[in-house]
Structure formats: structure tokens, C-alpha cells
Coordinates of C-alpha atoms and ligand atoms in Angstrom, one line a residue:
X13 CA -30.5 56.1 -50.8
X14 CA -30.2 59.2 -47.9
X15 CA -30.0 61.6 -50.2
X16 CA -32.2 63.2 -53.0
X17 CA -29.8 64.3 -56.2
X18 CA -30.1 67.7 -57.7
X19 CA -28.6 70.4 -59.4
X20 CA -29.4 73.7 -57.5
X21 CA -29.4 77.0 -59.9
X22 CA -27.6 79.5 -58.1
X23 CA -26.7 81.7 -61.6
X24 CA -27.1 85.4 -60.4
X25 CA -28.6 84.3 -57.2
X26 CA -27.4 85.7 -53.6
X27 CA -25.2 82.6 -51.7
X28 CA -23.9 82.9 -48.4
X29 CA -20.1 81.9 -47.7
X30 CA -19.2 82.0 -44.0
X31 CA -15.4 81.5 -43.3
X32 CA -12.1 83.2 -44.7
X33 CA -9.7 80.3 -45.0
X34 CA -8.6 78.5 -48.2
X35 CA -12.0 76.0 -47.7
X36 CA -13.9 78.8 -48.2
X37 CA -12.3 79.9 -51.3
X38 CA -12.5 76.7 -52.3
X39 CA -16.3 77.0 -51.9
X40 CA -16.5 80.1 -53.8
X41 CA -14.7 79.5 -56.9
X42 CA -17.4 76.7 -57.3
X43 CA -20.6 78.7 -56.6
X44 CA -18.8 81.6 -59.0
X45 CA -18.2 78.8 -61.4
X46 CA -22.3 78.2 -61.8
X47 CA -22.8 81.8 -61.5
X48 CA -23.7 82.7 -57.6
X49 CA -23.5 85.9 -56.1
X50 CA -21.3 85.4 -53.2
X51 CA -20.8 86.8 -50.0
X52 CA -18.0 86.0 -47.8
X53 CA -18.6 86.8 -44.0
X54 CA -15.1 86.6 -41.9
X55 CA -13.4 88.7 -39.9
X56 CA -10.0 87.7 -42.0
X57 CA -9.8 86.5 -45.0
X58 CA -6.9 84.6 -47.0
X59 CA -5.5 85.6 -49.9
X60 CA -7.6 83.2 -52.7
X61 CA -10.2 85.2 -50.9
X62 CA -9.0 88.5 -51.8
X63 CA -8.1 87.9 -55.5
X64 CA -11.7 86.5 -55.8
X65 CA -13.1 89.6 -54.7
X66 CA -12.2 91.4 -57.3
X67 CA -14.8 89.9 -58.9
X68 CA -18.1 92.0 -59.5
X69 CA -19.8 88.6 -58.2
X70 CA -17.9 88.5 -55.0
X71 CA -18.7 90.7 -51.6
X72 CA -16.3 90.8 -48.7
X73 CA -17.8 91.5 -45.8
X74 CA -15.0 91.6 -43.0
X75 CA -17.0 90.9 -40.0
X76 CA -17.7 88.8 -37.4
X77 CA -20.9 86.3 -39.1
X78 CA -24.5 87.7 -37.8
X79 CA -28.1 86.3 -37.8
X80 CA -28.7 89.0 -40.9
X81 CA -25.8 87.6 -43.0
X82 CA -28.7 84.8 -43.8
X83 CA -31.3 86.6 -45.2
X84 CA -32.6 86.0 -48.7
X85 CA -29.7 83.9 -49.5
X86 CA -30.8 80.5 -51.5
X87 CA -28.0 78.5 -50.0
X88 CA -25.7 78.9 -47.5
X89 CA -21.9 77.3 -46.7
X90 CA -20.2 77.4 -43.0
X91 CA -16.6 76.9 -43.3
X92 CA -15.1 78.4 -40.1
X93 CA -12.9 76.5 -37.6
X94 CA -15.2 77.6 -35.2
X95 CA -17.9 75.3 -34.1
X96 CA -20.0 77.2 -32.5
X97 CA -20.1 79.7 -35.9
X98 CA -20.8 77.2 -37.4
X99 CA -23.7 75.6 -35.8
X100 CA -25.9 78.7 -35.4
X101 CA -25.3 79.5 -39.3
X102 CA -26.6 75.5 -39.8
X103 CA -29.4 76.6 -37.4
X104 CA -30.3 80.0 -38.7
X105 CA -30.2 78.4 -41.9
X106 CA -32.3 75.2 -41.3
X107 CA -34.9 77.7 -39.5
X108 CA -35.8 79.6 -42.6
X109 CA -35.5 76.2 -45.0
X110 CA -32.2 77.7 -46.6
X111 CA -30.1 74.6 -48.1
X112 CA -27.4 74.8 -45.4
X113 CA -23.9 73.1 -45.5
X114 CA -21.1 72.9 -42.7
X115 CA -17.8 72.1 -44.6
X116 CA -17.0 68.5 -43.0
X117 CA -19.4 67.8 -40.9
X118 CA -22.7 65.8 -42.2
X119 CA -24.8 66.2 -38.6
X120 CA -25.0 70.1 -39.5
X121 CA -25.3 69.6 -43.1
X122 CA -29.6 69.6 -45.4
X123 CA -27.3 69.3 -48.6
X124 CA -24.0 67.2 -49.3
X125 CA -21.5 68.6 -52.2
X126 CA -20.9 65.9 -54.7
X127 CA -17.0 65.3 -56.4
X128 CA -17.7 66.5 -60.1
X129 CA -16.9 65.8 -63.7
X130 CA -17.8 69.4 -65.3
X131 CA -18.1 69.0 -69.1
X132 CA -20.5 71.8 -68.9
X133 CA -23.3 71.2 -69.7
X134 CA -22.5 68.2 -69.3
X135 CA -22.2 67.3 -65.2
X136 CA -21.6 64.2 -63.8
X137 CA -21.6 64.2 -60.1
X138 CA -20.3 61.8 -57.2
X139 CA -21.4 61.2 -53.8
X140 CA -20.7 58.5 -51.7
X141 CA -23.6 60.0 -49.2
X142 CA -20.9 61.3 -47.0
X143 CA -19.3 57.9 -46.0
X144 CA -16.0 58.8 -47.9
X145 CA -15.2 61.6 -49.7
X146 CA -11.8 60.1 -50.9
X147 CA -13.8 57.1 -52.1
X148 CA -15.8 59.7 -54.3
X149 CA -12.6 61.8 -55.7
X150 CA -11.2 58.3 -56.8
X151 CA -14.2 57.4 -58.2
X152 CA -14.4 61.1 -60.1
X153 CA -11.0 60.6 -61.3
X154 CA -11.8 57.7 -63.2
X155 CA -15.2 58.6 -64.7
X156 CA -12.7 61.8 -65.8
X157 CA -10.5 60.0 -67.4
X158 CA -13.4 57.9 -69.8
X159 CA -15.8 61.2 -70.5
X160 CA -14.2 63.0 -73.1
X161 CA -13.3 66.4 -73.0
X162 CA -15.7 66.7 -76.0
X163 CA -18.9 65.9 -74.3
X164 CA -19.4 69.1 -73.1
X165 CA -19.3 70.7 -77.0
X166 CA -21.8 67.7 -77.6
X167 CA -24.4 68.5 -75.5
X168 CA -24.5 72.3 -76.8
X169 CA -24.5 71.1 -80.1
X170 CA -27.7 68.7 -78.9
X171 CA -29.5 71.7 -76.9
X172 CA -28.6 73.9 -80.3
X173 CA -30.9 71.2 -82.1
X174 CA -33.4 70.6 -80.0
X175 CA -36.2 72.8 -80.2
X176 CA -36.1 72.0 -84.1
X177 CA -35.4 68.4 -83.3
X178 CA -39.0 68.4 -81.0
X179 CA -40.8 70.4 -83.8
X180 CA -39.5 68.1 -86.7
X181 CA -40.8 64.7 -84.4
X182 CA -44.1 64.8 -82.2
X183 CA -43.7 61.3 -80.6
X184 CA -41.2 61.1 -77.7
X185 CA -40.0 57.6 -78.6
X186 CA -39.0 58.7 -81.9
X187 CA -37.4 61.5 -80.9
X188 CA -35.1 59.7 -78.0
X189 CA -34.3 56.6 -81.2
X190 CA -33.1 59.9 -83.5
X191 CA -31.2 61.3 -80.7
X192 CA -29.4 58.3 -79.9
X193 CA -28.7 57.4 -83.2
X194 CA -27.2 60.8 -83.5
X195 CA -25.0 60.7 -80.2
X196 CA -23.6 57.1 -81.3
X197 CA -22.7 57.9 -84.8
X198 CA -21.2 59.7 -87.3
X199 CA -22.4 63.6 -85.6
X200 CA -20.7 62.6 -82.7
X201 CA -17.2 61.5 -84.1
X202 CA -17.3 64.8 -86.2
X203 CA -17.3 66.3 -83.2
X204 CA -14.9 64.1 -81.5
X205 CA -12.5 64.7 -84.1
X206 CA -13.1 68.2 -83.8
X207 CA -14.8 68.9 -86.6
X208 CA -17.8 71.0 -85.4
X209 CA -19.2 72.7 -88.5
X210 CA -19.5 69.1 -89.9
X211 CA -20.9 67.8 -87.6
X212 CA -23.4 70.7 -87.3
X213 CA -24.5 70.0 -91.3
X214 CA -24.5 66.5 -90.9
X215 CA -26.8 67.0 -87.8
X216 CA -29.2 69.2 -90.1
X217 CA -28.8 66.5 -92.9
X218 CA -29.9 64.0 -90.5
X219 CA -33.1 66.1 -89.8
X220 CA -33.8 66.7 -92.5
X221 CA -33.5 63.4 -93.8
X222 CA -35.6 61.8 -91.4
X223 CA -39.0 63.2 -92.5
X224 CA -41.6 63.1 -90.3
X225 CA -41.7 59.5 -89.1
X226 CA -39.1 58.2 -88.3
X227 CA -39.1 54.5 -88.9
X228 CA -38.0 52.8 -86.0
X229 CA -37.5 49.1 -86.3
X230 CA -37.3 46.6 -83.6
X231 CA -34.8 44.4 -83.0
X232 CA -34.1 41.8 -80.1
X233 CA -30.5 41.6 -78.4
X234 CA -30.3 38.4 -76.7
X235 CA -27.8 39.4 -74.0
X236 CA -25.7 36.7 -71.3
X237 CA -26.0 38.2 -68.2
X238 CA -22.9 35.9 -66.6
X239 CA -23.3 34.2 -63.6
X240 CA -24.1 36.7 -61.0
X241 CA -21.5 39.2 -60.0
X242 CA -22.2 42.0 -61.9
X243 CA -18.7 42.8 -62.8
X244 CA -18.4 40.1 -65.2
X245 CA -21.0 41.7 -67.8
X246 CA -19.0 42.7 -71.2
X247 CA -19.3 46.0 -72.3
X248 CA -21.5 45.5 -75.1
X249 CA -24.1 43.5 -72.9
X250 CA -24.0 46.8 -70.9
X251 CA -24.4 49.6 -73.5
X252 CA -27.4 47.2 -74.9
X253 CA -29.0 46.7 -71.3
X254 CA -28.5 50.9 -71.7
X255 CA -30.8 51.0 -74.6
X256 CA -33.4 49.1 -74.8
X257 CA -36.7 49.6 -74.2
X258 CA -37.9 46.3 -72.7
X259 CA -36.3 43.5 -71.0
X260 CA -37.5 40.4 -70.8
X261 CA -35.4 38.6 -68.1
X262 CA -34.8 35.1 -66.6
X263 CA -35.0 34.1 -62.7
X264 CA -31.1 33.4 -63.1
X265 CA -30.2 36.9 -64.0
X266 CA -29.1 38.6 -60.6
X267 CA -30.9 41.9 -58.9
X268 CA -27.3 43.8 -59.1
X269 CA -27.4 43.7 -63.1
X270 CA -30.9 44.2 -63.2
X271 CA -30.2 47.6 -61.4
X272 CA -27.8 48.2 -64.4
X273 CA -30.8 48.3 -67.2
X274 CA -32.3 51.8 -68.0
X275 CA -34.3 53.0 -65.4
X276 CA -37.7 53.6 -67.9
X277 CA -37.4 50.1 -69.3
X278 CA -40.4 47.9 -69.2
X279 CA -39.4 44.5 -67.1
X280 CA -40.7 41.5 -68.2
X281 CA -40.3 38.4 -65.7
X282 CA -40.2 35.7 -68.2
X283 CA -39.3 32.9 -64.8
X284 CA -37.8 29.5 -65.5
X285 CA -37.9 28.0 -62.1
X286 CA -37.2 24.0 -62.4
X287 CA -40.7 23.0 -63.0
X288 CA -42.8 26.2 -62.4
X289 CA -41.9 27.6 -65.9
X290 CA -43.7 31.2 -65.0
X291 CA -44.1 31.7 -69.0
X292 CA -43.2 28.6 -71.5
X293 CA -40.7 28.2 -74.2
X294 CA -42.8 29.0 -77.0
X295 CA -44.6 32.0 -75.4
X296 CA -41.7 33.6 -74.5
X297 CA -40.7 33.2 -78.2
X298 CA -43.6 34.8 -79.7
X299 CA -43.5 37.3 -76.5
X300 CA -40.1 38.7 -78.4
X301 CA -41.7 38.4 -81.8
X302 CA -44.6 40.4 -80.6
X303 CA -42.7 43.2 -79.1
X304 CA -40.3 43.8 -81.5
X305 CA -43.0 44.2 -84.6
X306 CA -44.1 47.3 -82.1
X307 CA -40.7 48.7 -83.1
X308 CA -39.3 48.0 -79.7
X309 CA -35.5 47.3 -78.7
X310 CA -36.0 44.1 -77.1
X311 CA -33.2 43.0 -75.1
X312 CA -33.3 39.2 -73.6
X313 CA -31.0 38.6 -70.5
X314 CA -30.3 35.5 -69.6
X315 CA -28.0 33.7 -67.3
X316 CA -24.7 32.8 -68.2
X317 CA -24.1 32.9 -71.7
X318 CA -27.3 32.1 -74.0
X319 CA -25.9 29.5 -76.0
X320 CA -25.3 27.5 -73.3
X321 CA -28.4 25.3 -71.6
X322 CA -30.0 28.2 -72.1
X323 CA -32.6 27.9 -75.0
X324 CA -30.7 30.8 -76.9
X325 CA -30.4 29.0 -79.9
X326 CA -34.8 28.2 -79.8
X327 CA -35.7 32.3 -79.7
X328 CA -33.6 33.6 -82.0
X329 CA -34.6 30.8 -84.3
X330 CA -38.2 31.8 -84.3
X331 CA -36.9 35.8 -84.6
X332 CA -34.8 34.3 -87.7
X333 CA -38.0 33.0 -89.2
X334 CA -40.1 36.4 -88.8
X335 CA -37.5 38.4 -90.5
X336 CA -36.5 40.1 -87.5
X337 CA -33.1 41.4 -86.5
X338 CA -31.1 40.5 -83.9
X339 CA -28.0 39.9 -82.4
X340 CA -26.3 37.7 -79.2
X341 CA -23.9 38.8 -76.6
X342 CA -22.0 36.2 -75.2
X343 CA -21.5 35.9 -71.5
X344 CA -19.3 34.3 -68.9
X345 CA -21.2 30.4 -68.3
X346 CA -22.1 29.1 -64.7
X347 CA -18.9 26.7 -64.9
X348 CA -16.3 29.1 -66.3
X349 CA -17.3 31.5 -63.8
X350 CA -18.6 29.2 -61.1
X351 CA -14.5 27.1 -61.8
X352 CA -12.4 30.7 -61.8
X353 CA -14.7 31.6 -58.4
X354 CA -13.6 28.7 -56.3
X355 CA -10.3 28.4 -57.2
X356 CA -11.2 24.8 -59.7
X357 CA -9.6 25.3 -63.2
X358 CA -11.1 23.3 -65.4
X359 CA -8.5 22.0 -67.4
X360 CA -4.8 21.2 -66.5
X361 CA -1.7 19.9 -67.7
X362 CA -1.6 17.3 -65.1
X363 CA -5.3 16.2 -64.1
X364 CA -7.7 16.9 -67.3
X365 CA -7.0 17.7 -70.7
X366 CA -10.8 17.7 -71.4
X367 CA -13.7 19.4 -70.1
X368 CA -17.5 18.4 -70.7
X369 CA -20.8 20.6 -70.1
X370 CA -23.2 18.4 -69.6
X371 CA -27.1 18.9 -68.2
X372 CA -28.5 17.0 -65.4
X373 CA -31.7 18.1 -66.2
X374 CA -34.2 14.7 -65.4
X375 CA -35.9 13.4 -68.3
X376 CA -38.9 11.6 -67.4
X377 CA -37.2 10.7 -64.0
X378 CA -34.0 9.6 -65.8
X379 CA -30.9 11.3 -66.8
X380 CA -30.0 10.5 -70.4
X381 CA -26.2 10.5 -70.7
X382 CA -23.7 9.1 -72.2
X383 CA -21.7 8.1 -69.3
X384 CA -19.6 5.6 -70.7
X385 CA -17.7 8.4 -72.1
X386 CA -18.3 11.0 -69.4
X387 CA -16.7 8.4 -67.0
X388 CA -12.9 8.7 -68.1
X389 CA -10.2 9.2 -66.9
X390 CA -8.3 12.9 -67.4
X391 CA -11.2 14.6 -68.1
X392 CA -13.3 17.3 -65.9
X393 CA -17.2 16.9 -66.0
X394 CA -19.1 19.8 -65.0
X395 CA -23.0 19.7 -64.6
X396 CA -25.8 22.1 -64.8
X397 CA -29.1 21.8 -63.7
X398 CA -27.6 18.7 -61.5
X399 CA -29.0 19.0 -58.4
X400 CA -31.8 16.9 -58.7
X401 CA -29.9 13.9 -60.3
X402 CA -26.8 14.0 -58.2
X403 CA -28.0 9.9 -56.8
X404 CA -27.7 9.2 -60.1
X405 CA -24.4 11.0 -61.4
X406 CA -23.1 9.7 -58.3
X407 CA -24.4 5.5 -59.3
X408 CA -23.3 6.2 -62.9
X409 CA -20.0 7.3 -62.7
X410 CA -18.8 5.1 -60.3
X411 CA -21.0 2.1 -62.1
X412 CA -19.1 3.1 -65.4
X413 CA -15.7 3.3 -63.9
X414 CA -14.8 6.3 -61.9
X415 CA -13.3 6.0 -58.7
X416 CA -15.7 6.2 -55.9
X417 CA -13.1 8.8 -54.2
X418 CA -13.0 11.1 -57.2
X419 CA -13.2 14.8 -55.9
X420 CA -16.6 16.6 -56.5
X421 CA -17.4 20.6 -55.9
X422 CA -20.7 21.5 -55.7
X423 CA -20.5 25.5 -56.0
X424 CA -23.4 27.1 -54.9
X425 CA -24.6 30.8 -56.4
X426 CA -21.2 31.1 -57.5
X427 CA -19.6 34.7 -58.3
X428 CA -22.4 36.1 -55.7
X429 CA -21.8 37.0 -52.2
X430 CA -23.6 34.1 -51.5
X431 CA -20.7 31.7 -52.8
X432 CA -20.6 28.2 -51.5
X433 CA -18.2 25.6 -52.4
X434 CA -18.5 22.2 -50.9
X435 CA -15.6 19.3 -51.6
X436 CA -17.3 15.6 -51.9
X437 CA -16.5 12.5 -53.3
X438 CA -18.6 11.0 -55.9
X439 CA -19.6 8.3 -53.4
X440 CA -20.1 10.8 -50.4
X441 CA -21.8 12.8 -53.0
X442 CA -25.4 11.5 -52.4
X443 CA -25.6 12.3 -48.5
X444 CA -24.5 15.9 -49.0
X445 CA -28.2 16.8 -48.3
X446 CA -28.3 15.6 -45.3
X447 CA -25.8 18.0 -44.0
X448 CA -25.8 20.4 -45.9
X449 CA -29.2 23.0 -46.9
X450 CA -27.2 24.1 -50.8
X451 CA -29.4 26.4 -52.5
X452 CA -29.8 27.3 -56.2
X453 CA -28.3 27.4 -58.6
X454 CA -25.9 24.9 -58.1
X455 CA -22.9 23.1 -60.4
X456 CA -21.0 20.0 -60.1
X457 CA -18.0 19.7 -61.0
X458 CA -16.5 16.3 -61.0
X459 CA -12.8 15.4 -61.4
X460 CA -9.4 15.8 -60.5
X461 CA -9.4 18.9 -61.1
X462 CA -11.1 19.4 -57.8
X463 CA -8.5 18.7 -55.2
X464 CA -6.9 22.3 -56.3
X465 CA -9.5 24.5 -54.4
X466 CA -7.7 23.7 -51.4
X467 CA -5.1 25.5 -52.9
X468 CA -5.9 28.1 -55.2
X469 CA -9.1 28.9 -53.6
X470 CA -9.3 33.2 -53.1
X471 CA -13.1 34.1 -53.4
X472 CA -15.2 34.2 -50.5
X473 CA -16.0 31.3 -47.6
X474 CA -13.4 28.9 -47.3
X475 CA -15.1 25.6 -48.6
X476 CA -17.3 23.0 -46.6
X477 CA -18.1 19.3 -46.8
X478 CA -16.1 16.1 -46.5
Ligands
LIG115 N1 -27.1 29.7 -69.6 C1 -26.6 29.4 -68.3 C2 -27.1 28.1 -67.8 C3 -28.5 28.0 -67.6 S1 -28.9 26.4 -66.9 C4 -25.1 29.6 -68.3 O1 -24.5 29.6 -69.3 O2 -24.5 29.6 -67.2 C5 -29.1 26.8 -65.2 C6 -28.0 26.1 -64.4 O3 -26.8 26.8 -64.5 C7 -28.3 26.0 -62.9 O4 -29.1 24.9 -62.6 C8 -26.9 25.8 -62.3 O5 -26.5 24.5 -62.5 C9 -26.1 26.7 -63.3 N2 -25.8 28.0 -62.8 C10 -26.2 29.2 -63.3 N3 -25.7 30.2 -62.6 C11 -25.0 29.7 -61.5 C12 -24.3 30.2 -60.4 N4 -24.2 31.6 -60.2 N5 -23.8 29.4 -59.5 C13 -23.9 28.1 -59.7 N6 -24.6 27.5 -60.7 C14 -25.1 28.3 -61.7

């Protein structure tokens, strides 16, 4: 991050414009707009200009700009096509540690000017740190176009309330669970819908309603994080990962979407590294227990999707037996995403009408499989946790019946920047260590299936191997 956000008050305060073009003006409206007392310094002005200073909070000063102009301003703007004008207001400015910008140019600039989505009071503003400004005005276009317009009546309606709001509740927590049940239920539809005066008495209902403690129960959300690129999250796994108050989270679960969870939420690293388990099974279970009977919204991000090799089913069973509530948010699994990533579909009308997940996880040094039935024909075989058996998935398969030239991807932090994908054989399989250093985590996915990467491949690295 270059740059520190803030809102700068400027309401009846003196700001500096220097410049007379349509830029300028531009400049103007906005500081009028949060209630700055503007003067323009330029020898000519435009016409914007001119029908701006009618305005009491306008000044025209039609002049060349001079050292004075500065003075006792709290921010000032250059926007002249004159560079040398420019510089020495960026210097005079920066001199006497008055916030200085020079219209398109970030050298001569201590603030940058965000793109903004003004549901006053309600602001939500854009900067793309100066790299592109276009980038930011797309990016502010669509934010408009998913904030409604009503927002803005919201958070009056919340600043209205709040004083009484803080009076009514003495602990913080409590207060920020009653405001959020407010802003997600039926005080913010009212208002949605337009209904203001109903939502203003439901608002008081809800006050008064709640006595003085609030009872805040805590729940557990046991949430799939997908396979790594954060753009595969549902939405509901990201309004949770918005609210909760702790997360307890899994090795698997990428740094990108752990950016995503509220900033103040405790993190909880509950590991799962093959064979270091950082916490075990049953203590993360009675970890969830535990912090949910303090009233906390626990949410539990895991890899993938939960109910797949990933011990979902085990936690919530033990939250099922204390009583407490919960809920599970699917998510995209390693070999859905880890298949669509590297180009592999997983079923096809004329290679495999079935597809298996199976684990590879070693058992006492042994993988306990079925393979009889894993090794048919038509069918795709993915497998998780694999890495460490792949001698024996190899020996198996082709022992039970599969052809030793059967085409194997081994994808490799699929869905990350760090994609991999490498194109065996079942029989070459085995000596893809040697030339290869794959990293974690890993699938396999075996079948026919396989020899369509070469065509529909279209994320990342073309593949390696055989
Ligand atoms: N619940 C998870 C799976 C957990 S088991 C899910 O539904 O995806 C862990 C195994 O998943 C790893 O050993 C690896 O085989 C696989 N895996 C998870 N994420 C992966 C990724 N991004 N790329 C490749 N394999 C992955």
C-alpha cells in the first residue's frame, strides 16, 4: 500500500484551486460538494468557472497565481497547463505541510483523489494508487451499479439512532450484533422499499425490544474456501467470512481469501500439514464448541468444499451434539476446480461416463482401495492427498488392469498463479520425482480424460512432463 486512505473535512474550510480550465472546475464542484471554501487563482477562467462563482462559497481571483494565494489554505489543487505554475504551488505547498495536488501528475502530488461512489454519507472511494485512473472509474462504475441508491438514506437513518442505540447497549460487541441485525433485515428493506417512517418505528421497536442485553448466540459457519483463486468463493461464503468474529482456518485455505475476512477477526491457524497436524481432529472440534458457547460467530474455512476429504462432516457432528447452530457453505473441490483449470473435464461423452474421488491418504504405509473397481475402463479417477502413494496407484492400476499408457495429470496448486500441470502415464508416473520438484497440494487425475489438456488447456503454463 503507497498510500494512507482518508477523508479530509474541508466543510467551511478555505481550499486553494489554481487553474481556470474545465479541470479546475471539475475540482471545484467536488470540494463545493463537501463544503470547501474555494478560491480559484487564474488569470482566465472558463465558463463552469464563472457560473460556479456565483456561489457565496466560491472566490475568483483573476490573477496570475502568487506565493500568498497559499496561505492558510488546508489543501490545495494545481491544475494549470503550465508546468512551471504548477511546480512552485506543489512546492509552496509541500513547504508549509499543506496537502498539495497537481492534476495528473503523481511526482508533484502528497495526496491522490480517489473515483467515488457518493451515497452520502455513505462514501465509497477508489484508488488504483495512481497506476490507472481508467482502471479506477471502471471499477467505480460497477461498485455503482451494486450500492443502492438507498444506502445513503440508511446510514442517516443509523447516525439518527445512534447515540440512543450506544446508551440503550454498553458493550461494543453487542451493539455491532444489533446493528447488523438491523442493516440485514427487515429496517433495511423498509427502507429499501421506501418506506422510511416504518422503518424508523420498526427501528425504535427493535430498541426497545432488545432490553439491555442483548443475547447474542454463537453459531459456527463451516465455510469451503475452493481451491485457491479467490474468485471462486460463493457469495454466501463471502458475506459470512464478512461477519464473523473468529476464524479458525486450514493450511489449504489461500492468503488472497484470507485477506477477504474482516479485518478485526481473531485468526485461528488450526494447520493440517500431512503428518504435522498443528492442532488435532478432536481439539479443533471442541476449539469450535468452546468459542461459540462465548457467543461468538465462528466461521470454519476450509479448502475446497468441507464435505469433501475434509473432515466437515466430524465438526459439525460434535456442534450437532452440543446444541449448537450452524450451517455449511459449499465450495468448489480441488478436482472440479483443479479439472476446469487445466483444461481436463472430468466426464465425457466419449472417454468417461464416471468419475471417482478417491483419497490416497497412506494407511499404515498402505493405501486401502478398492481398485478392482477403480481400475475400469470409461471412467476418470481423481485423487487427493495422492502424492505420497503415487508408486502404489501407479502398481495397482496397471496390476488390476489399466493400461500402463493411460494418461495421468498431476495438477499442482491448481486455480493459483502457481498452476502446474504435468501429463504422465500411469507407468511413467512413478519417476515424475525425479524430474520434476511438484509442490503441494497436488491431484491426480487418471484417465482418458487426460489427453484433452492438450487441447482445451487456457489457464496458465503450458503443461510439462512426458
Ligand atoms: N476439502 C478439500 C480437500 C482436502 S484434502 C477439497 O474439497 O478440495 C487435501 C487435498 O486436496 C490435497 O492433498 C490435494 O490433493 C487436494 N487439493 C486441494 N487444493 C488443491 C489445489 N489448489 N491444487 C491441487 N490439489 C489440491
Amino acid at each position: 500500500m503507497d498510500y494512507f486512505p482518508v477523508f479530509l473535512k474541508v466543510k467551511g474550510r478555505p481550499c486553494l484551486v489554481v487553474g481556470g480550465g474545465k479541470v479546475a472546475a471539475r475540482k471545484v464542484l467536488s470540494l463545493l460538494r463537501a463544503g470547501g471554501q474555494v478560491a480559484v487563482v487564474a488569470p482566465q477562467v472558463c465558463d463552469e468557472l464563472q457560473a460556479q462563482a456565483g456561489s457565496d462559497a466560491v472566490t475568483l481571483v483573476g490573477r496570475e497565481f502568487s506565493a500568498a494565494d497559499i496561505e492558510g489554505k488546508v489543501l490545495a489543487i494545481a491544475a494549470t497547463d503550465d508546468a512551471a505554475v504548477n511546480r512552485s504551488v506543489y512546492e509552496l505547498a509541500s513547504r508549509q505541510g499543506i496537502p498539495v495536488n497537481v492534476v495528473d501528475n503523481p511526482e508533484l502530488c502528497s495526496f491522490i483523489v480517489p473515483s467515488i461512489v457518493d451515497r452520502s454519507p455513505v462514501q465509497v472511494a477508489v484508488s488504483t494508487g495512481g497506476a490507472s485512473p481508467v482502471l479506477a472509474r471502471l471499477l467505480r462504475a460497477r461498485l455503482e451499479s451494486f450500492i443502492p441508491a438507498a444506502y445513503g438514506r440508511l446510514a442517516q437513518l443509523v447516525d439518527d439512532y445512534r447515540q440512543n442505540v450506544k446508551q440503550h447497549f454498553s458493550d461494543v460487541d453487542q451493539r455491532r450484533y444489533f446493528w447488523e441485525s438491523i442493516l440485514q433485515g427487515r429496517v433495511a428493506e423498509l427502507l429499501f422499499a421506501g418506506q422510511e417512517e416504518l422503518a424508523r418505528n420498526a427501528l425504535q421497536e427493535a430498541i426497545d425490544d432488545a432490553g439491555e442485553n442483548y443475547e447474542t448466540s454463537g453459531e459456527v459457519y463451516l465455510v469451503g474456501a475452493g481451491p485457491g483463486d479467490p474468485d471462486l468463493i460463493t457469495f454466501r461464503a463471502l458475506r459470512l467470512m464478512q461477519q464473523a468474529d473468529v476464524v479458525v482456518y486450514d493450511r489449504l485455505v489461500s492468503q488472497p481469501i484470507l485477506d477477504m475476512v474482516r479485518r478485526d477477526a481473531d485468526m485461528i491457524y488450526a494447520g493440517k500439514a500431512r503428518d504435522k497436524h498443528t492442532l488435532s481432529q478432536e481439539s479443533i472440534n471442541q476449539l469450535l464448541v468452546r468459542l461459540a458457547k462465548e457467543g461468538r460467530r465462528v466461521l470454519r474455512l476450509k479448502g475446497g468444499d468441507p464435505f469433501i476429504f475434509g473432515r466437515g462432516g466430524e465438526e459439525i457432528e460434535t456442534l450437532a451434539q452440543e446444541g449448537i447452530p450452524f450451517q455449511v457453505v459449499p465450495g468448489i473441490t480441488a478436482a472440479s476446480g483443479c479439472a476446469s483449470y487445466a483444461g481436463i473435464p472430468l466426464t465425457h461423452r466419449d472417454y468417461a461416463q464416471s468419475c471417482t474421488f478417491v483419497t490416497g491418504h497412506l494407511k499404515d504405509g498402505s493405501v486401502d482401495l478398492d481398485w478392482g473397481k477403480l481400475a475400469k475402463p470409461a471412467q476418470t479417477i481423481v485423487f487427493y492427498m495422492g502424492m505420497h502413494s503415487i508408486p502404489v496407484i501407479s502398481k495397482q492400476l496397471i496390476a488390476h488392469g489399466l493400461s500402463a499408457d493411460t494418461p495421468v495429470a498431476l495438477v499442482q496448486q491448481g486455480t493459483t498463479p502457481n498452476q502446474r500441470v504435468y501429463i504422465e502415464t500411469l507407468d511413467s508416473l512413478p519417476t515424475l520425482g525425479d524430474r520434476h520438484a511438484v509442490k503441494p497440494p497436488t491431484i491426480i487425475i487418471v484417465g482418458e480424460v487426460v489427453s484433452l489438456h492438450s487441447k482445451l488447456s487456457w489457464f496458465g503454463l503450458p503443461a510439462a512432463g512426458k
